[in-house]
CSV table of C-alpha atoms in Angstrom, one decimal:
chain,number,residue,atom,x,y,z
Y,237,MET,CA,0.4,-0.1,0.2
Y,238,THR,CA,1.3,3.4,-0.9
Y,239,THR,CA,2.0,5.6,2.4
Y,240,LEU,CA,4.2,8.4,3.7
Y,241,ARG,CA,7.3,5.8,4.4
Y,242,SER,CA,10.0,7.2,2.3
Y,243,ILE,CA,9.4,10.8,4.8
Y,244,ARG,CA,10.6,10.2,7.9
Y,245,PRO,CA,8.1,11.0,10.7
Y,246,ASN,CA,9.3,13.8,13.3
Y,247,PRO,CA,8.1,12.2,16.8
Y,248,GLN,CA,8.7,15.1,18.1
Y,249,ALA,CA,6.1,16.8,16.0
Y,250,ALA,CA,4.1,19.2,17.4
Y,251,VAL,CA,0.5,19.3,16.6
Y,252,PRO,CA,-1.2,22.6,15.5
Y,253,GLU,CA,-2.5,25.2,18.4
Y,254,THR,CA,-5.3,25.8,15.7
Y,255,ALA,CA,-8.0,23.7,14.2
Y,256,MET,CA,-10.8,24.8,11.3
Y,257,VAL,CA,-13.7,22.8,12.2
Y,258,MET,CA,-16.3,22.7,9.1
Y,259,ALA,CA,-20.3,23.7,10.1
Y,260,ALA,CA,-21.3,25.8,8.0
Y,261,GLY,CA,-23.2,23.4,6.1
Y,262,LEU,CA,-27.5,22.4,4.8
Y,263,GLY,CA,-27.1,19.2,5.9
Y,264,LYS,CA,-29.4,18.7,2.8
Y,265,ARG,CA,-28.3,14.4,2.2
Y,266,MET,CA,-29.1,14.1,5.9
Y,267,ARG,CA,-32.8,15.5,6.0
Y,268,PRO,CA,-35.1,14.8,7.1
Y,269,LEU,CA,-32.5,14.9,10.6
Y,270,THR,CA,-31.3,18.2,10.0
Y,271,ALA,CA,-34.9,20.1,9.1
Y,272,MET,CA,-34.8,21.1,13.0
Y,273,ARG,CA,-30.9,21.0,13.7
Y,274,PRO,CA,-27.5,21.6,12.1
Y,275,LYS,CA,-26.2,18.0,10.5
Y,276,PRO,CA,-23.0,18.0,12.8
Y,277,LEU,CA,-25.8,18.5,16.0
Y,278,VAL,CA,-27.1,15.0,14.5
Y,279,GLU,CA,-26.6,12.4,17.6
Y,280,VAL,CA,-24.7,9.4,16.6
Y,281,ALA,CA,-23.3,6.3,18.8
Y,282,GLY,CA,-24.9,9.3,21.5
Y,283,LYS,CA,-23.6,12.0,20.8
Y,284,PRO,CA,-23.3,15.0,18.1
Y,285,LEU,CA,-21.6,14.5,15.0
Y,286,ILE,CA,-19.1,17.7,16.2
Y,287,ASP,CA,-18.3,16.7,19.9
Y,288,HIS,CA,-17.1,13.1,18.3
Y,289,VAL,CA,-14.6,15.8,16.1
Y,290,PHE,CA,-13.8,17.5,19.3
Y,291,ASP,CA,-12.9,14.3,20.8
Y,292,ARG,CA,-10.5,13.7,18.3
Y,293,LEU,CA,-8.7,17.1,18.5
Y,294,ARG,CA,-9.1,17.1,22.1
Y,295,ALA,CA,-7.2,14.0,21.9
Y,296,ALA,CA,-4.5,15.1,19.5
Y,297,GLY,CA,-3.5,18.3,21.3
Y,298,VAL,CA,-5.0,20.9,19.9
Y,299,GLN,CA,-5.8,23.9,22.3
Y,300,ARG,CA,-8.3,25.7,19.9
Y,301,ALA,CA,-11.1,25.7,17.0
Y,302,VAL,CA,-12.6,28.2,14.6
Y,303,VAL,CA,-15.8,27.2,13.7
Y,304,ASN,CA,-18.1,28.1,10.9
Y,305,VAL,CA,-21.7,28.8,11.1
Y,306,HIS,CA,-24.8,29.3,8.7
Y,307,TYR,CA,-27.5,26.6,8.4
Y,308,LEU,CA,-29.6,27.3,11.8
Y,309,ALA,CA,-26.2,29.0,13.2
Y,310,ASP,CA,-28.0,30.5,16.7
Y,311,ALA,CA,-28.3,26.3,17.7
Y,312,MET,CA,-24.5,26.1,16.7
Y,313,GLU,CA,-23.4,29.3,18.9
Y,314,ALA,CA,-24.9,27.7,21.8
Y,315,HIS,CA,-24.0,24.2,21.9
Y,316,LEU,CA,-20.2,25.5,21.1
Y,317,ARG,CA,-21.1,27.9,24.3
Y,318,HIS,CA,-22.6,25.1,26.8
Y,319,ARG,CA,-21.7,22.1,25.5
Y,320,VAL,CA,-17.8,22.0,24.4
Y,321,LYS,CA,-15.6,21.9,27.4
Y,322,GLY,CA,-11.6,21.7,27.5
Y,323,ILE,CA,-10.9,23.3,24.1
Y,324,ASP,CA,-11.0,27.7,22.8
Y,325,ILE,CA,-13.7,28.2,20.1
Y,326,ALA,CA,-13.7,30.9,18.1
Y,327,VAL,CA,-17.0,31.4,15.9
Y,328,SER,CA,-16.5,32.4,12.0
Y,329,ASP,CA,-20.2,33.8,11.3
Y,330,GLU,CA,-21.3,33.3,7.5
Y,331,ARG,CA,-25.1,33.6,9.0
Y,332,GLY,CA,-25.3,35.8,5.9
Y,333,ARG,CA,-24.3,33.8,3.0
Y,334,LEU,CA,-23.1,30.4,3.2
Y,335,LEU,CA,-19.2,30.9,1.7
Y,336,GLU,CA,-18.6,26.4,0.9
Y,337,THR,CA,-15.2,25.2,2.3
Y,338,GLY,CA,-13.2,27.8,0.4
Y,339,GLY,CA,-14.7,30.4,1.1
Y,340,GLY,CA,-15.0,29.4,5.1
Y,341,LEU,CA,-11.4,29.5,5.1
Y,342,VAL,CA,-10.8,32.4,3.7
Y,343,GLN,CA,-13.3,34.3,6.1
Y,344,ALA,CA,-12.2,32.9,8.7
Y,345,ARG,CA,-8.4,33.6,7.7
Y,346,GLU,CA,-7.8,35.5,10.5
Y,347,LEU,CA,-9.0,33.5,12.9
Y,348,ILE,CA,-6.7,30.7,11.8
Y,349,GLY,CA,-3.6,33.1,12.1
Y,350,ASP,CA,-0.6,32.4,10.4
Y,351,LYS,CA,0.5,28.9,11.8
Y,352,PRO,CA,-0.2,25.6,9.8
Y,353,PHE,CA,-3.2,24.3,10.8
Y,354,VAL,CA,-6.0,21.0,11.4
Y,355,CYS,CA,-9.1,21.5,9.1
Y,356,VAL,CA,-11.8,19.3,9.7
Y,357,ASN,CA,-15.3,18.3,8.7
Y,358,SER,CA,-17.7,18.3,11.4
Y,359,ASP,CA,-19.8,15.5,9.5
Y,360,ASN,CA,-17.6,12.1,9.2
Y,361,LEU,CA,-16.2,10.0,12.2
Y,362,TRP,CA,-13.6,8.3,12.5
Y,363,VAL,CA,-11.9,6.3,14.9
Y,364,ASP,CA,-8.0,6.2,15.3
Y,365,GLY,CA,-5.8,3.1,15.0
Y,366,PRO,CA,-2.3,2.1,16.2
Y,367,ILE,CA,-1.9,6.1,16.2
Y,368,ASP,CA,-3.2,9.4,16.7
Y,369,SER,CA,-4.1,9.9,13.4
Y,370,ILE,CA,-4.6,13.8,13.7
Y,371,ARG,CA,-0.5,13.3,15.5
Y,372,LEU,CA,0.1,11.0,12.4
Y,373,LEU,CA,-0.3,14.1,10.5
Y,374,SER,CA,1.7,16.6,12.8
Y,375,ALA,CA,4.7,14.3,12.5
Y,376,LEU,CA,4.8,13.9,8.8
Y,377,TRP,CA,4.0,17.1,8.2
Y,378,ASP,CA,7.0,18.9,6.4
Y,379,ASP,CA,6.3,22.8,6.1
Y,380,ALA,CA,9.1,23.0,3.6
Y,381,THR,CA,8.0,20.8,0.7
Y,382,MET,CA,3.9,20.8,1.4
Y,383,ASP,CA,1.4,23.1,1.9
Y,384,ALA,CA,-1.6,20.3,2.6
Y,385,LEU,CA,-1.2,16.9,4.1
Y,386,LEU,CA,-4.7,15.2,3.6
Y,387,LEU,CA,-6.1,12.0,5.8
Y,388,LEU,CA,-7.1,9.6,3.2
Y,389,VAL,CA,-8.9,6.2,3.6
Y,390,PRO,CA,-8.3,2.9,1.2
Y,391,LEU,CA,-11.4,3.8,-0.8
Y,392,ALA,CA,-11.9,-0.1,0.2
Y,393,GLN,CA,-12.5,0.7,3.5
Y,394,ALA,CA,-14.7,4.1,3.5
Y,395,GLN,CA,-17.6,2.8,5.2
Y,396,SER,CA,-20.8,4.1,4.1
Y,397,HIS,CA,-19.0,6.0,1.4
Y,398,GLY,CA,-20.9,5.5,-2.0
Y,399,GLY,CA,-18.3,7.0,-4.3
Y,400,GLN,CA,-15.6,5.9,-6.3
Y,401,GLY,CA,-12.5,7.5,-4.5
Y,402,ASP,CA,-10.8,10.8,-5.3
Y,403,PHE,CA,-7.0,11.0,-4.8
Y,404,HIS,CA,-4.1,8.7,-6.8
Y,405,LEU,CA,-0.7,8.9,-4.9
Y,406,ASP,CA,2.9,8.1,-5.9
Y,407,ALA,CA,5.3,6.3,-4.1
Y,408,LEU,CA,6.5,9.3,-1.9
Y,409,GLY,CA,3.2,9.8,-0.7
Y,410,ARG,CA,2.4,13.4,-2.5
Y,411,ILE,CA,-1.1,13.5,-4.5
Y,412,THR,CA,-0.5,12.9,-8.0
Y,413,GLY,CA,-4.2,13.3,-9.2
Y,414,ARG,CA,-7.4,12.5,-8.7
Y,415,ARG,CA,-9.9,10.4,-10.0
Y,416,LYS,CA,-10.9,10.8,-13.9
Y,417,PRO,CA,-14.4,9.8,-14.6
Y,418,GLY,CA,-15.4,6.5,-15.3
Y,419,ARG,CA,-12.4,5.2,-13.3
Y,420,LEU,CA,-11.9,4.5,-9.5
Y,421,ALA,CA,-9.1,6.2,-7.7
Y,422,PRO,CA,-8.0,4.4,-4.6
Y,423,PHE,CA,-8.4,7.1,-2.0
Y,424,VAL,CA,-10.7,8.5,-0.3
Y,425,PHE,CA,-10.3,12.0,1.2
Y,426,THR,CA,-11.4,11.6,5.2
Y,427,GLY,CA,-12.7,15.5,5.4
Y,428,VAL,CA,-9.3,15.3,8.3
Y,429,GLN,CA,-6.3,17.7,6.7
Y,430,ILE,CA,-3.0,20.4,7.7
Y,431,LEU,CA,-3.2,22.7,5.6
Y,432,SER,CA,-0.5,25.9,5.3
Y,433,PRO,CA,-2.4,29.5,5.5
Y,434,ARG,CA,-0.7,29.4,2.6
Y,435,VAL,CA,-2.7,27.8,0.5
Y,436,ILE,CA,-5.3,30.9,1.2
Y,437,ALA,CA,-4.9,32.9,-1.5
Y,438,ASP,CA,-5.7,34.7,-4.9
Y,439,TRP,CA,-9.1,33.3,-3.9
Y,440,PRO,CA,-12.4,34.0,-5.9
Y,441,GLU,CA,-15.1,36.5,-4.5
Y,442,GLY,CA,-17.7,34.4,-2.6
Y,443,ALA,CA,-18.4,31.0,-2.1
Y,444,PHE,CA,-16.2,28.4,-3.8
Y,445,SER,CA,-14.8,24.8,-2.7
Y,446,THR,CA,-11.5,24.1,-1.3
Y,447,ASN,CA,-10.4,22.0,-4.9
Y,448,LEU,CA,-9.4,25.3,-5.5
Y,449,PHE,CA,-6.6,25.2,-3.3
Y,450,TRP,CA,-6.2,21.7,-3.2
Y,451,ASN,CA,-5.4,21.8,-7.3
Y,452,ARG,CA,-2.8,24.0,-7.0
Y,453,ALA,CA,-1.1,22.7,-4.5
Y,454,ILE,CA,-1.2,19.6,-6.6
Y,455,GLU,CA,0.3,21.3,-9.8
Y,456,ALA,CA,3.4,22.7,-8.0
Y,457,GLY,CA,3.6,19.2,-5.7
Y,458,ARG,CA,2.9,20.4,-2.4
Y,459,ALA,CA,-0.1,17.8,-1.8
Y,460,PHE,CA,0.2,14.6,0.1
Y,461,GLY,CA,-1.7,12.4,1.4
Y,462,ALA,CA,-1.1,9.9,4.8
Y,463,VAL,CA,-2.9,6.6,4.7
Y,464,HIS,CA,-5.6,6.1,8.1
Y,465,GLN,CA,-5.3,3.7,10.0
Y,466,GLY,CA,-8.2,3.1,11.9
Y,467,LEU,CA,-12.3,3.6,10.4
Y,468,TRP,CA,-13.1,5.4,9.1
Y,469,PHE,CA,-16.9,6.2,8.5
Y,470,ASP,CA,-19.2,9.0,6.0
Y,471,VAL,CA,-21.8,9.8,8.1
Y,472,GLY,CA,-23.7,11.9,5.5
Y,473,THR,CA,-27.5,10.1,5.6
Y,474,PRO,CA,-29.8,8.9,8.3
Y,475,ALA,CA,-29.4,5.2,6.9
Y,476,ALA,CA,-26.0,5.1,7.8
Y,477,ILE,CA,-26.4,6.1,11.3
Y,478,PRO,CA,-27.9,2.8,12.4
Y,479,TYR,CA,-24.8,1.2,10.3
Y,480,THR,CA,-22.3,3.4,12.1
Y,481,GLU,CA,-23.3,2.7,15.4
Y,482,ALA,CA,-23.7,-1.2,14.6
Y,483,VAL,CA,-19.8,-1.2,14.2
Y,484,LEU,CA,-19.1,0.9,16.7
Y,485,ALA,CA,-20.8,-1.2,19.5
Y,486,ASP,CA,-18.6,-4.6,18.0
Y,487,GLY,CA,-15.8,-2.6,19.4
């Protein structure tokens, strides 16, 4: 299996202090559960999806999180204020306009700061394998050669995921390209990554996807992937919830 074995991990590497947590989406695929609550507050295995994310961030040693809000933003802010402990929270307010993932990074750039940061989608759930996945990314991060380091899972191990894969890697773990139409790609993006603030540059006005920043990093040879060694669930629809809970219950 292609990994980043050719890049020597730094076991003393510090985990980024800051994470960007993407929590502003409309959650259309999760309807009707999102009719009255934002998708990150849908419960899976006894707690809201976003709380699973905060568990992983705290365990890795992340100290603060920037969380963007749009859909049912008052409910999201109330949850962050009253239910989230042990990590400092800053809110990036997108009430006026949904900006998608790339626009969300632009909106939050001053809150994120000028150091590499963890970026996590709030609607996925993962279980670490032999090593904490955020710590793995941190140990592999090389600021001199990387602008983006994505946590990827093999397509065959992407639980409840209906896609056909996202990326191809070379022997160094460099992302060499995306899935081509009508073909499969061996790795799926988990929604977890480390980014350099350098990627947030020359952006278009309004809403756009992080794909713009990824594509530039791929073209420059500065986008890499690390293979997740644990479980990962694409909890994107109501049907995925009981499946995810059953797998987790089996231990």
